[in-house]
Amino acid sequence: MANLRTRVGRFVDGNPDRRVCDVTPQELRTYIERPGNTNVSRNNTRRALRNFFRWCQQRQNFTVEDPTTKLD
C-alpha cells in the first residue's frame, strides 16, 4: 500500500485539479517516463497506476475507461 500511495500520490500531487475520469494515457506516459526514472521504476509506476485505475473503474465507478490499457 505504501508503494501505491507513493507512486500514485506523486501523480496526484502533480495534477491536483484533474479528475480521474479526465486523465489521459499521454499524461500517464509523461509521468512514467519522466527523467531520472530507471526502467524498473517505470515498470513499478506503471503497475501501481494500473492497479489504481482498475480499482477506480471496477470498484468505484469513477471512470468508464481505464487509461492505462493504452500504455505500452
Coordinates of C-alpha atoms in Angstrom, one line a residue:
M1 CA 0.0 0.0 0.0
A2 CA 2.9 2.4 0.8
N3 CA 4.3 1.8 -2.7
L4 CA 0.9 2.5 -4.3
R5 CA 0.4 5.7 -2.2
T6 CA 3.8 7.0 -3.1
R7 CA 3.7 6.3 -6.8
V8 CA 0.0 7.3 -7.4
G9 CA 0.3 10.1 -4.8
R10 CA 3.1 11.8 -6.8
F11 CA 1.0 11.8 -9.9
V12 CA -2.0 13.3 -7.9
D13 CA 0.2 15.9 -6.3
G14 CA 1.4 17.0 -9.7
N15 CA -2.1 17.1 -11.1
P16 CA -4.3 18.3 -8.2
D17 CA -7.1 19.7 -10.4
R18 CA -7.5 16.6 -12.6
R19 CA -10.5 14.2 -12.1
V20 CA -9.8 10.5 -12.5
C21 CA -12.1 10.3 -15.5
D22 CA -10.2 13.1 -17.3
V23 CA -6.7 11.6 -17.1
T24 CA -5.3 10.7 -20.5
P25 CA -2.8 7.9 -21.4
Q26 CA -0.4 10.6 -22.6
E27 CA -0.4 12.3 -19.2
L28 CA 0.4 8.9 -17.6
R29 CA 3.1 8.2 -20.2
T30 CA 4.7 11.6 -19.5
Y31 CA 4.6 10.9 -15.7
I32 CA 6.0 7.4 -16.0
E33 CA 8.8 8.4 -18.4
R34 CA 10.0 11.4 -16.5
P35 CA 13.7 12.0 -16.4
G36 CA 15.6 10.1 -13.8
N37 CA 13.4 7.1 -13.7
T38 CA 15.0 3.7 -14.3
N39 CA 13.3 1.0 -16.3
V40 CA 12.5 -0.8 -13.1
S41 CA 11.0 2.3 -11.6
R42 CA 8.9 2.9 -14.8
N43 CA 7.5 -0.6 -14.7
N44 CA 6.7 -0.3 -11.0
T45 CA 5.0 3.1 -11.5
R46 CA 3.0 1.7 -14.5
R47 CA 1.9 -1.3 -12.4
A48 CA 0.8 0.9 -9.5
L49 CA -1.1 3.3 -11.8
R50 CA -2.8 0.3 -13.5
N51 CA -3.9 -1.1 -10.2
F52 CA -5.2 2.3 -9.1
F53 CA -7.2 2.9 -12.3
R54 CA -8.6 -0.6 -12.4
W55 CA -9.8 0.0 -8.8
C56 CA -11.3 3.3 -9.8
Q57 CA -13.1 1.7 -12.8
Q58 CA -14.3 -1.6 -11.3
R59 CA -14.9 -0.8 -7.7
Q60 CA -15.7 2.8 -7.5
N61 CA -17.2 3.7 -11.0
F62 CA -15.0 6.9 -11.0
T63 CA -14.2 6.3 -14.7
V64 CA -15.7 4.4 -17.6
E65 CA -12.3 3.7 -19.3
D66 CA -9.0 2.8 -17.8
P67 CA -6.3 5.0 -19.4
T68 CA -3.6 2.5 -18.5
T69 CA -4.9 0.0 -21.0
K70 CA -3.5 2.2 -23.8
L71 CA 0.1 2.3 -22.4
D72 CA 2.8 0.1 -23.9

